[in-house]
Coordinates of C-alpha atoms in Angstrom, one line a residue:
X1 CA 6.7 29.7 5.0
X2 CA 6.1 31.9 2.4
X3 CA 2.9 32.5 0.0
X4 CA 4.6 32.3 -3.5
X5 CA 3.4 29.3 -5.2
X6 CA 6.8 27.7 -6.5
X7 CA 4.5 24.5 -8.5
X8 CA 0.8 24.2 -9.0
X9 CA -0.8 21.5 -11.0
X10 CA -4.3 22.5 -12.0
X11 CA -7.1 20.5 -13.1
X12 CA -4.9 17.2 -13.9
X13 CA -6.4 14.5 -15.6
X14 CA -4.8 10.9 -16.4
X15 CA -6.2 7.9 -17.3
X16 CA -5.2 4.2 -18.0
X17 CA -7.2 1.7 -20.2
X18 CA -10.1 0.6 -17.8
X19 CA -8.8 3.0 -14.8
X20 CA -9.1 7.1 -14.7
X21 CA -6.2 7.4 -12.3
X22 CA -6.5 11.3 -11.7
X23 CA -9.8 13.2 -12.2
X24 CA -9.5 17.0 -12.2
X25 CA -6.8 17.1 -9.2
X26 CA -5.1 20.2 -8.7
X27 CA -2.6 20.9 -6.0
X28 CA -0.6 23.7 -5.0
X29 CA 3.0 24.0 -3.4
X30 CA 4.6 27.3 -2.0
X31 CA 8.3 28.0 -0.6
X32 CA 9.4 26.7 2.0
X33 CA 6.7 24.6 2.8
X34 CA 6.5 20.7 3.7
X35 CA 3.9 19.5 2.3
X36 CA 2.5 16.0 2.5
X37 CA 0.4 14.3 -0.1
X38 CA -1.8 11.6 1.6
X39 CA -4.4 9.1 0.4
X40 CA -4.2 5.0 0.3
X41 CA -3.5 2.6 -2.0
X42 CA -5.1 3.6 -5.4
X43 CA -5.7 7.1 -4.7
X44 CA -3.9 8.6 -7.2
X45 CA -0.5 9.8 -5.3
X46 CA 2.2 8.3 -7.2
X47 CA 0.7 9.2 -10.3
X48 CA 0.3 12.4 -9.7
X49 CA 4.5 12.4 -8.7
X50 CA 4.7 10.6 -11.6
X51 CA 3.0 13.5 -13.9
X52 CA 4.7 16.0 -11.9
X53 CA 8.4 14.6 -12.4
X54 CA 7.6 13.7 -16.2
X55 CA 7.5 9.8 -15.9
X56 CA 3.8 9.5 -17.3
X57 CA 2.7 12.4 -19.7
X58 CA -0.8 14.0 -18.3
X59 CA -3.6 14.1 -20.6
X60 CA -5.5 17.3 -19.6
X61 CA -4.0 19.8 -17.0
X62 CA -2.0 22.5 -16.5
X63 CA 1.5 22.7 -14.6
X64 CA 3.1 25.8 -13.8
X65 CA 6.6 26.5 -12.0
X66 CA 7.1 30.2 -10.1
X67 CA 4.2 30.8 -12.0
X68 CA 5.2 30.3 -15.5
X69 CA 3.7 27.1 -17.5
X70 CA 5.6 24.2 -17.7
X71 CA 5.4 21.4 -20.3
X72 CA 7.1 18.1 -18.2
X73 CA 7.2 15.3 -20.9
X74 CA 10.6 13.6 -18.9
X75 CA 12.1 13.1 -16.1
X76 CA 14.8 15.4 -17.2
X77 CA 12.4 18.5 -18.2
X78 CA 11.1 17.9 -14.7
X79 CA 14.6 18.8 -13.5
X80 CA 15.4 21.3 -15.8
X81 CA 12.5 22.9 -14.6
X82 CA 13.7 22.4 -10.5
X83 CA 11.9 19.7 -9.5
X84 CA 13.7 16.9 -7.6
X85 CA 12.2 13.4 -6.6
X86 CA 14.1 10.7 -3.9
X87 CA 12.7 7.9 -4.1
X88 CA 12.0 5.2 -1.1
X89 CA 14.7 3.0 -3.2
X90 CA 17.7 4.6 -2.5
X91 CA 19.2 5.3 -6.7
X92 CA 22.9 5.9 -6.0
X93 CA 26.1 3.7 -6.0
X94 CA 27.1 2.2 -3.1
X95 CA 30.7 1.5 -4.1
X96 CA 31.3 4.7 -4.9
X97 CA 32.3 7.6 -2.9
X98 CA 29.5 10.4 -0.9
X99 CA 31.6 12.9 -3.6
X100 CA 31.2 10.7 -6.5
X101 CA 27.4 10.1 -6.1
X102 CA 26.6 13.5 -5.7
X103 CA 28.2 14.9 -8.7
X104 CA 28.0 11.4 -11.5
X105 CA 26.5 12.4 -14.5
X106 CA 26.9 15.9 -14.2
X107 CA 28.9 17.0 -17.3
X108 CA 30.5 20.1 -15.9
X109 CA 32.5 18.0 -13.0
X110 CA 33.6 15.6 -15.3
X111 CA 37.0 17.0 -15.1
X112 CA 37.3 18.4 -11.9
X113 CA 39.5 16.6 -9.8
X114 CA 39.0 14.5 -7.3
X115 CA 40.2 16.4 -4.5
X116 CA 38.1 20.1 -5.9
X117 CA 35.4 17.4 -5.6
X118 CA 35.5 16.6 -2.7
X119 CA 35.8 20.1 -1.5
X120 CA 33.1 21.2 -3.0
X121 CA 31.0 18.2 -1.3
X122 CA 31.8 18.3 1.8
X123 CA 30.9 22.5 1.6
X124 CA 27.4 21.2 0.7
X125 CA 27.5 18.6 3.3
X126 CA 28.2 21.2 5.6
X127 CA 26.0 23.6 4.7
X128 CA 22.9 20.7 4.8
X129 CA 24.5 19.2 7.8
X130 CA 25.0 15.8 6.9
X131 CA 27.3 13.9 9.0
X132 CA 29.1 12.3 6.2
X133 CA 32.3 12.9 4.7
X134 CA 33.0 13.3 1.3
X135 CA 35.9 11.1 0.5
X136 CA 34.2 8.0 2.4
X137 CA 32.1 5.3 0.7
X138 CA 28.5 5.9 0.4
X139 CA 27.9 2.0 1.5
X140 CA 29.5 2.8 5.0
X141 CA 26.8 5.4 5.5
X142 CA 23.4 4.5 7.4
X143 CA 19.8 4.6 5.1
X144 CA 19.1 7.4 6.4
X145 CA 22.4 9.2 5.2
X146 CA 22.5 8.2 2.2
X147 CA 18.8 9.3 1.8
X148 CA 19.9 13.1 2.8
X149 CA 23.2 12.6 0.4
X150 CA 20.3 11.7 -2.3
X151 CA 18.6 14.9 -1.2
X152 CA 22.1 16.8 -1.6
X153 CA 22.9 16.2 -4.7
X154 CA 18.9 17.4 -5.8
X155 CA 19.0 20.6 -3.7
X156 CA 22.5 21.2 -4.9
X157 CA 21.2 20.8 -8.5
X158 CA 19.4 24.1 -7.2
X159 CA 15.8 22.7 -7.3
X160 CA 12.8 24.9 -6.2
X161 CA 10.7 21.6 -5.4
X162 CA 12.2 18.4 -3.6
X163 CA 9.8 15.6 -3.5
X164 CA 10.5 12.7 -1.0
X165 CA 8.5 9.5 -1.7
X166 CA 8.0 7.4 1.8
X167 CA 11.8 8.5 2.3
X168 CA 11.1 7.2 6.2
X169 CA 9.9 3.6 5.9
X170 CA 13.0 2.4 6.4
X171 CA 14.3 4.1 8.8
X172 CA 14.7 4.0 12.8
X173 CA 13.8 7.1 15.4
X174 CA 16.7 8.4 15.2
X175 CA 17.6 8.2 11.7
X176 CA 14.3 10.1 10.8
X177 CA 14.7 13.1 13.1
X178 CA 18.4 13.3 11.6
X179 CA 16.1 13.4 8.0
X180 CA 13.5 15.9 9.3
X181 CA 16.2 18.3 10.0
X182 CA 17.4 18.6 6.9
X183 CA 14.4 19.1 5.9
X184 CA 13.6 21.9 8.5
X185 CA 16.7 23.5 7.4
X186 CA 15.9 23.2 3.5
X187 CA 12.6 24.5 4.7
X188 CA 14.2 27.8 6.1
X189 CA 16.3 28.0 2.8
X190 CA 12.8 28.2 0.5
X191 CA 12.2 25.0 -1.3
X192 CA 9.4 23.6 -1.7
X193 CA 8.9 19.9 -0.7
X194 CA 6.5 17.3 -1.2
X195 CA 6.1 14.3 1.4
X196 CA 4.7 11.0 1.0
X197 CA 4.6 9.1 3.7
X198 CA 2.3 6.6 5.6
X199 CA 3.1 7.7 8.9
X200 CA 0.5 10.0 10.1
X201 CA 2.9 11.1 13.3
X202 CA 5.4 12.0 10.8
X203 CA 3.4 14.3 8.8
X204 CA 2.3 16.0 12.1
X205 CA 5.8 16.5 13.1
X206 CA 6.9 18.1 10.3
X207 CA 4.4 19.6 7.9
X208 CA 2.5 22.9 7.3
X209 CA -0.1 21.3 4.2
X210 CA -1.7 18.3 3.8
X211 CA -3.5 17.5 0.4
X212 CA -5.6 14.3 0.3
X213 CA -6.5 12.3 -2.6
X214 CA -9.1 9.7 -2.7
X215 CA -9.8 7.0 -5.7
X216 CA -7.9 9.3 -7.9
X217 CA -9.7 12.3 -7.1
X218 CA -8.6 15.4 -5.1
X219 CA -10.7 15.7 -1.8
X220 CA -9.2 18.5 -0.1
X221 CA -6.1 21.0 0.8
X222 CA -5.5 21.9 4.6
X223 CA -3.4 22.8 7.1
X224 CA -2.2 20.6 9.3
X225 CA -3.2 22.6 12.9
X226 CA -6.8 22.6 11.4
X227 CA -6.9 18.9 10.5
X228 CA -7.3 16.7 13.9
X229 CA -5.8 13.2 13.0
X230 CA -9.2 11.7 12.9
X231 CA -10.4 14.0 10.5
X232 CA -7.3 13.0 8.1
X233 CA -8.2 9.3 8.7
X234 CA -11.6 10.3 7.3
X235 CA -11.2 11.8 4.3
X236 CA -8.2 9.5 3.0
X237 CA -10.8 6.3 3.9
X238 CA -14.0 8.1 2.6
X239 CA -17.6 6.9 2.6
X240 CA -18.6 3.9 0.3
X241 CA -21.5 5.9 -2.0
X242 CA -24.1 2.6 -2.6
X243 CA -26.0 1.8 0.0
X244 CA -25.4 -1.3 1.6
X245 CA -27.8 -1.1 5.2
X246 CA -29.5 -3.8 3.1
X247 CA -26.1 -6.2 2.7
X248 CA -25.3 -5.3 6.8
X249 CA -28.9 -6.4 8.1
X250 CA -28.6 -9.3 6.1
X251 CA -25.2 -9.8 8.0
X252 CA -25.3 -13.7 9.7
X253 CA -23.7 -13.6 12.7
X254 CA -22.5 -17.4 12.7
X255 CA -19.4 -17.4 14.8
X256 CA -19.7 -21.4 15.7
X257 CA -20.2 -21.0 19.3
X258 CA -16.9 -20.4 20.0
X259 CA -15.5 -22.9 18.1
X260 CA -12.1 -21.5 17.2
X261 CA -10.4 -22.9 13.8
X262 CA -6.9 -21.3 13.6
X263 CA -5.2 -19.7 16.8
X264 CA -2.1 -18.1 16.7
X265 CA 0.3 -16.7 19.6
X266 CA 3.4 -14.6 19.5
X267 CA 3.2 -14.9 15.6
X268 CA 5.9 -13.0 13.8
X269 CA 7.3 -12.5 10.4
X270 CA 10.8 -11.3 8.8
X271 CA 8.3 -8.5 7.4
X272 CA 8.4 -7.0 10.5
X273 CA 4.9 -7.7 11.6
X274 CA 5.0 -7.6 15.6
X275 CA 4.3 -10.8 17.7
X276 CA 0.6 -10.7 17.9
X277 CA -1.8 -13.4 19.0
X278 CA -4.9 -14.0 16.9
X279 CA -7.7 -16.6 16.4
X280 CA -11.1 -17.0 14.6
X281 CA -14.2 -19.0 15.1
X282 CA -15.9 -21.4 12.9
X283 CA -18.3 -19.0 10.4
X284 CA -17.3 -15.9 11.9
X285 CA -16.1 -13.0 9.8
X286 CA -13.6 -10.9 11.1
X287 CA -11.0 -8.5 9.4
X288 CA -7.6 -6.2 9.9
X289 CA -7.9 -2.6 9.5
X290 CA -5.8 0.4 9.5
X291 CA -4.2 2.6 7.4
X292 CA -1.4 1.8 4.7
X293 CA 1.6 0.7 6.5
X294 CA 0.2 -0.3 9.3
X295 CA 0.9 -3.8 9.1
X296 CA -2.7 -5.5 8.2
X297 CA -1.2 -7.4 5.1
X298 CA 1.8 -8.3 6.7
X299 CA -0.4 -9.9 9.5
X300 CA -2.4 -12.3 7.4
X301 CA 0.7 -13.2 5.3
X302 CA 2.4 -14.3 8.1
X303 CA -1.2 -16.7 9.4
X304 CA -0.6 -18.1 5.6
X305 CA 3.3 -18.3 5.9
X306 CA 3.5 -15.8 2.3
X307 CA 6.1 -13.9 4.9
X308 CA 9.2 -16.0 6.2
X309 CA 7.4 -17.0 10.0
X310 CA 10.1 -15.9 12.6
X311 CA 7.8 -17.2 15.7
X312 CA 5.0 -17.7 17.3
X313 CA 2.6 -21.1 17.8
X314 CA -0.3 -22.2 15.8
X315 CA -3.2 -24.6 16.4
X316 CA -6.4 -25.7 14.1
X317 CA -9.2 -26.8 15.2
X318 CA -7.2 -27.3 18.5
X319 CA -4.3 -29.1 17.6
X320 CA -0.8 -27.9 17.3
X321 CA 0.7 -27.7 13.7
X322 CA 3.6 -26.1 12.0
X323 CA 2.9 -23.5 9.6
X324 CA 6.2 -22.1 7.5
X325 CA 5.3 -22.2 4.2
X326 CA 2.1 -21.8 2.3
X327 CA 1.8 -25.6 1.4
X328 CA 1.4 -25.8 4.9
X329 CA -1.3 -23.5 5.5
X330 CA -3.4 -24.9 2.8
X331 CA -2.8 -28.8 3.6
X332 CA -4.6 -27.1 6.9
X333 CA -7.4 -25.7 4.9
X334 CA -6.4 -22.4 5.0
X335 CA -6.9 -20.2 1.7
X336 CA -5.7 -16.5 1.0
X337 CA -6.7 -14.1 -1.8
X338 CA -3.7 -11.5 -1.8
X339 CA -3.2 -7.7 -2.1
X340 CA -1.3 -7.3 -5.0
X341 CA -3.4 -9.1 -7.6
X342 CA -1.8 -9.2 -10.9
X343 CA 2.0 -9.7 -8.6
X344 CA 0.6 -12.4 -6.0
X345 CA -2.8 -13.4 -7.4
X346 CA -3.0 -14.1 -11.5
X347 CA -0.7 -15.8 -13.5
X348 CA -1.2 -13.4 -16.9
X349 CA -0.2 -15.2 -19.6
X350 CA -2.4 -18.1 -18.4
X351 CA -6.2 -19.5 -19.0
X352 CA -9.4 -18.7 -16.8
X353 CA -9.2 -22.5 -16.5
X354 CA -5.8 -22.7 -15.4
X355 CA -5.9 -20.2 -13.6
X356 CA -9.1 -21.4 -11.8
X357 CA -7.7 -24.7 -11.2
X358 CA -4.1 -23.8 -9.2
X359 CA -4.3 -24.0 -5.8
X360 CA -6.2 -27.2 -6.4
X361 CA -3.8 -29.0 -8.4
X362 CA -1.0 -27.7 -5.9
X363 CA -3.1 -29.6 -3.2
X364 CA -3.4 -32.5 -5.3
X365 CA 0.3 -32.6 -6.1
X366 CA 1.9 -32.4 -9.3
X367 CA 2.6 -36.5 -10.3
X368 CA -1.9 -36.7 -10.0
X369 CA -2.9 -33.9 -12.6
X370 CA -6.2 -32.9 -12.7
X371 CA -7.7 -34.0 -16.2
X372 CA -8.6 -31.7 -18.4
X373 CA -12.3 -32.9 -18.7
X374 CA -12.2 -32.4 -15.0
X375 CA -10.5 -28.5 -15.2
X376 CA -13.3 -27.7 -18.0
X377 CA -16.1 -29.2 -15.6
X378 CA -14.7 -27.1 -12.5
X379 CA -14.0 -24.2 -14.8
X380 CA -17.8 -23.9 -16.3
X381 CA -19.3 -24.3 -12.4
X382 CA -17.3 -21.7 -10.9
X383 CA -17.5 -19.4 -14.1
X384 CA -21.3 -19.7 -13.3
X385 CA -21.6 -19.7 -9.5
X386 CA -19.6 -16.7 -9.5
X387 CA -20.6 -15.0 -12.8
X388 CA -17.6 -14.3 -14.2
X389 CA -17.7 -12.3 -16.8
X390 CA -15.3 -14.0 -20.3
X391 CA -15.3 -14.6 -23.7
X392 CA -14.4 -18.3 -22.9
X393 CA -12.5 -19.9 -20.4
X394 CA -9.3 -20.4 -22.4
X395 CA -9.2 -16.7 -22.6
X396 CA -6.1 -15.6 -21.0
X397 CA -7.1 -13.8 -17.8
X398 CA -4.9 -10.7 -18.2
X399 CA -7.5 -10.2 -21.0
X400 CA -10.4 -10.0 -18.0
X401 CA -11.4 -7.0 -15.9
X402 CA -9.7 -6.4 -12.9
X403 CA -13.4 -7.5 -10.7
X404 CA -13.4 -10.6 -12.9
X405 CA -9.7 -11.4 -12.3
X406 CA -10.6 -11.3 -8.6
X407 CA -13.7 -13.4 -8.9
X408 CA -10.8 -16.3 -10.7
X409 CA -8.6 -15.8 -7.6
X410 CA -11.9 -16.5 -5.6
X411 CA -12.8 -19.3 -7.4
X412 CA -9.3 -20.7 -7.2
X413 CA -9.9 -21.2 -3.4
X414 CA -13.4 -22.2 -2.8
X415 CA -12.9 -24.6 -5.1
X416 CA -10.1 -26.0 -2.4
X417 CA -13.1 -26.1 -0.1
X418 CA -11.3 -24.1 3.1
X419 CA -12.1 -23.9 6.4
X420 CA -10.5 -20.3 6.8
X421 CA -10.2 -18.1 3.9
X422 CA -7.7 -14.9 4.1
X423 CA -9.3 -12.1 1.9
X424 CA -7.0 -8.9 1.4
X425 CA -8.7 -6.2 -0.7
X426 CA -10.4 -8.3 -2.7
X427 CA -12.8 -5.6 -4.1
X428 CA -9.9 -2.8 -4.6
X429 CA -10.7 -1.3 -7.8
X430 CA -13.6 -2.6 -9.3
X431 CA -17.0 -1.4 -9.9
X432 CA -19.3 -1.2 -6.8
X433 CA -21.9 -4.0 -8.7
X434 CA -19.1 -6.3 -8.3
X435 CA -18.1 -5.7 -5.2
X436 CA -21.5 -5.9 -3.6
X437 CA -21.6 -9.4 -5.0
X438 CA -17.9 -10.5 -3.4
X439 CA -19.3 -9.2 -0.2
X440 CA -22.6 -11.1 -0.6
X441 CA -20.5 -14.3 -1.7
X442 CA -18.5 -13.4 1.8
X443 CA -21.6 -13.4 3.6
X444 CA -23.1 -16.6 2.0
X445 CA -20.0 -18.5 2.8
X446 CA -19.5 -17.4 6.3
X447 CA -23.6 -18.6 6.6
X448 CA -22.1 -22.3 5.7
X449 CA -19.6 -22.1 8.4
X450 CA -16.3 -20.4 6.6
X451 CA -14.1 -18.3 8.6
X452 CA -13.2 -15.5 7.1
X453 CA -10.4 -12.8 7.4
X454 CA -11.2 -9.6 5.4
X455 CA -9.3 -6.3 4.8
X456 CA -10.8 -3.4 3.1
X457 CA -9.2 0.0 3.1
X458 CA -13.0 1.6 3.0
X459 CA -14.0 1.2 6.3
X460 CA -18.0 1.4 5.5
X461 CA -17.2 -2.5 3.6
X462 CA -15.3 -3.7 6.4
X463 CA -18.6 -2.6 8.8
X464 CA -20.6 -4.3 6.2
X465 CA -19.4 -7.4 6.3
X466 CA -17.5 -7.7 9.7
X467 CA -18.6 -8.9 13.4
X468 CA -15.1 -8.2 14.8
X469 CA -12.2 -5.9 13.7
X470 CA -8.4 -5.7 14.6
X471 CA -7.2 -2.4 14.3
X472 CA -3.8 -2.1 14.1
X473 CA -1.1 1.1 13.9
X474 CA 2.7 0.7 13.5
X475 CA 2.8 -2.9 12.5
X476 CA 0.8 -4.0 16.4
X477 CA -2.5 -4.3 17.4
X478 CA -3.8 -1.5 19.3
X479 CA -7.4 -2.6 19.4
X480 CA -10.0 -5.2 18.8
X481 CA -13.8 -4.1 18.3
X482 CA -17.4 -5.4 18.3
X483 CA -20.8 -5.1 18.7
X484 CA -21.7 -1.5 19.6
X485 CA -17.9 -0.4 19.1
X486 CA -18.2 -0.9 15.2
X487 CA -18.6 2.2 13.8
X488 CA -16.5 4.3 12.0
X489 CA -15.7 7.2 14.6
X490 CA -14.6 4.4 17.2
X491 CA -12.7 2.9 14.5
X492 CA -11.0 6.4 13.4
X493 CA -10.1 7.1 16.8
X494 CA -8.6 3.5 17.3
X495 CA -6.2 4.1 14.6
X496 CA -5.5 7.6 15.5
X497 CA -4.6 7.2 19.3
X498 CA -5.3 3.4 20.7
X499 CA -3.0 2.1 22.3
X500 CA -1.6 -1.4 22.3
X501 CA -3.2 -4.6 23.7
X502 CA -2.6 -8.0 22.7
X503 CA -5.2 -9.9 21.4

């Protein structure tokens, strides 16, 4: 690994309307180094690849490559300027040939023949050793081969920078030591490459640099020998800056006496979510945590059926039922705020009021609609209870702020009156005033004998709220902590090194 600094982005500032996506984030590459960017969801990662590689436009900031300024307004200035980006979606044509895919679109072998193609391909394929031939269709290939044939076709565009965006998350054991060889051998060849991955093995294996964003802010550069695990798991999850010793002594720890609502065994999804047993008392809060990747979402999507359920058994309140599709889950009082909120969560183009009124109307079926007297009376209380903040609630809600949005989604399920409600980051990217008051409202309902499943990526909330956490790594539950164990250095170490239990 060499010292000459092949890209540097210095001072880099973007911002959307309502979010400031990158703050003065700088970061630095050199040759023939592997470098990984880290951070969770929100931190800022894939729009700093995307200002590096031209897709979004930077609004303050300078980039420089081998040292010389570099204005990157497009994708393609980003390329004629050496840097390379293979993306977790592999771009190229399967029904074409490994030759064809490496050199389509590239005017100067548009009239080479197919056989000097092919020749030339399989000299790069060689070279990179990629066990794939040239003349055979890029279909027949595994993922991870056709990810290194992606790679290919950038280094053999001669790129000084390669970045590979989660180029792992599909792939098996095998397929990704196959992958970090090539990159090893790119490496030794002098570029430059850039790896995002969720994996924290994987950037231990194979890195030299790891660069650590955090709510779109740059928190530090280091090595990887001089960063323990732990330590990484720290600075991507951070330290929640308000003070809330006031909200966690105010914490009500209900728990029903044992009286278990929803217990699952051996459940599994189609997403890949491990069989894992589960079950949560009346008034208890209790919540996932982990890093990105690790399986947490997946796990609460497959208690509501959002996932396709590929086994397991579920009881409430101690009799056996069948759960398979979400209907199910909220006939049996079971509500769930997702991740993705504007995918999962709001419909855009419709009212606050309708909005507010779904899951309800759902329940009540679709031949008994609720009157619209009735939406407007259920609209104004829960616009109230929960102080959402709108102009009226006919406006559209993609016209709200992203903490109002959430408190709508909210709405939309107490008003369904649940037994068990299923809360995945449901104060990810709003201010801290509003999320103080979704973790109060957590609280207050978990006081009148809700059950409560909450995930947080800031580990501080989930100690805040929480009387019992699952940790999990790798998609399986590698620990389950309480009382004296919550705190964030047993937690830290959990995810880092647990190792798996049922539960």
């Amino acid at each position: 690994m060499g010292e000459k600094i092949v890209l540097s982005a210095k001072g880099i500032y973007k911002e959307f309307p309502g979010v400031k996506a990158l703050q003065d984030v700088s970061f630095f590459l050199r040759e023939g180094e592997i470098h990984a960017l880290m951070g969770e969801n929100g931190a800022g990662k894939s729009t700093l690849v995307k200002v590096l590689t031209g897709v979004y436009e930077k609004d303050k900031g300078i980039i420089e490559v081998d040292g010389k300024e570099s204005e990157i307004r497009s994708p393609q200035d980003a390329q004629d300027s050496g840097i390379s980006t293979v993306y977790q979606e592999i771009t190229l044509c399967p029904n074409l040939t490994v030759a064809e895919n490496m050199f389509i679109g590239r005017g100067k072998y548009h009239f080479v023949n197919r056989r000097a193609q092919e020749k030339k391909a399989e000299g790069i394929l060689a070279k990179l050793n990629i066990p794939a031939k040239a003349s055979q269709q890029l279909g027949t290939c595994s993922l991870a081969v056709q990810q290194m044939v992606a790679i290919a076709r950038a280094v053999d565009m001669e790129c000084k920078v390669l970045i590979l965006d989660e180029p792992t998350s599909s792939l098996d054991e095998r397929e990704v030591e196959l992958l970090f060889s090539l990159m090893r051998d790119l490496k030794q060849r002098g570029v430059g490459i850039i790896f995002i991955t969720h994996f924290l093995e994987q950037v231990y294996e194979v890195c030299d640099k790891i660069t650590v964003l955090r709510n779109g802010e740059l928190v530090g550069e280091y090595s990887v020998g001089e960063l323990p695990k732990v330590q990484l798991i720290s600075a991507m999850l951070g330290k929640d800056l308000e003070d809330i010793s006031n909200l966690r002594n105010s914490r009500r720890n209900y728990e029903g006496k044992g009286e278990v609502v929803y217990e699952a065994s051996g459940l599994s999804s189609a997403e890949g979510v491990r069989p894992f047993d589960f079950l949560i008392n009346k008034g208890e809060v209790n919540g996932f945590t982990g890093l990105l990747g690790s399986g947490r979402s997946e796990s609460v999507r497959a208690i509501f059926a959002a996932d396709r359920v590929t086994g397991g058994k579920v009881k409430v309140n101690g009799r056996d039922v069948k759960i398979t599709r979400p209907i199910d889950a909220m006939k049996n009082g079971i509500g769930y705020l997702p991740e993705d909120r504007k995918g999962d969560g709001i419909i855009q183009d419709l009212s606050v009021r309708e909005n507010l009124i779904l899951a309800f109307q759902v329940l009540k079926g679709f031949r008994h609609p609720i009157s619209r007297a009735e939406s407007e009376k259920l609209a104004d209380e829960f616009i109230d209870l929960l102080e959402i903040k709108t102009a009226s609630k006919e406006t559209p809600i993609k016209s709200l702020s992203g903490g109002n949005q959430q408190k709508v989604i909210l709405a939309r399920w107490l008003l369904t009156h649940p037994q068990f409600l299923i809360l995945d980051e449901p104060t990810r990217g709003i201010d801290v005033g509003t999320k103080l008051e979704i973790q109060k409202q957590v609280l207050k309902l978990a006081s009148e004998g809700v059950s409560i499943t909450f995930i947080s990526s800031e580990i501080e909330e989930m100690l805040a709220v929480c009387t019992r956490l699952i940790v999990m790594r790798d998609r399986k539950i590698v620990g389950q902590l309480k009382d004296e164990q919550l705190r964030s250095d047993v937690i830290m170490k959990t995810i880092a090194g647990g190792k798996a239990q049922n539960g």
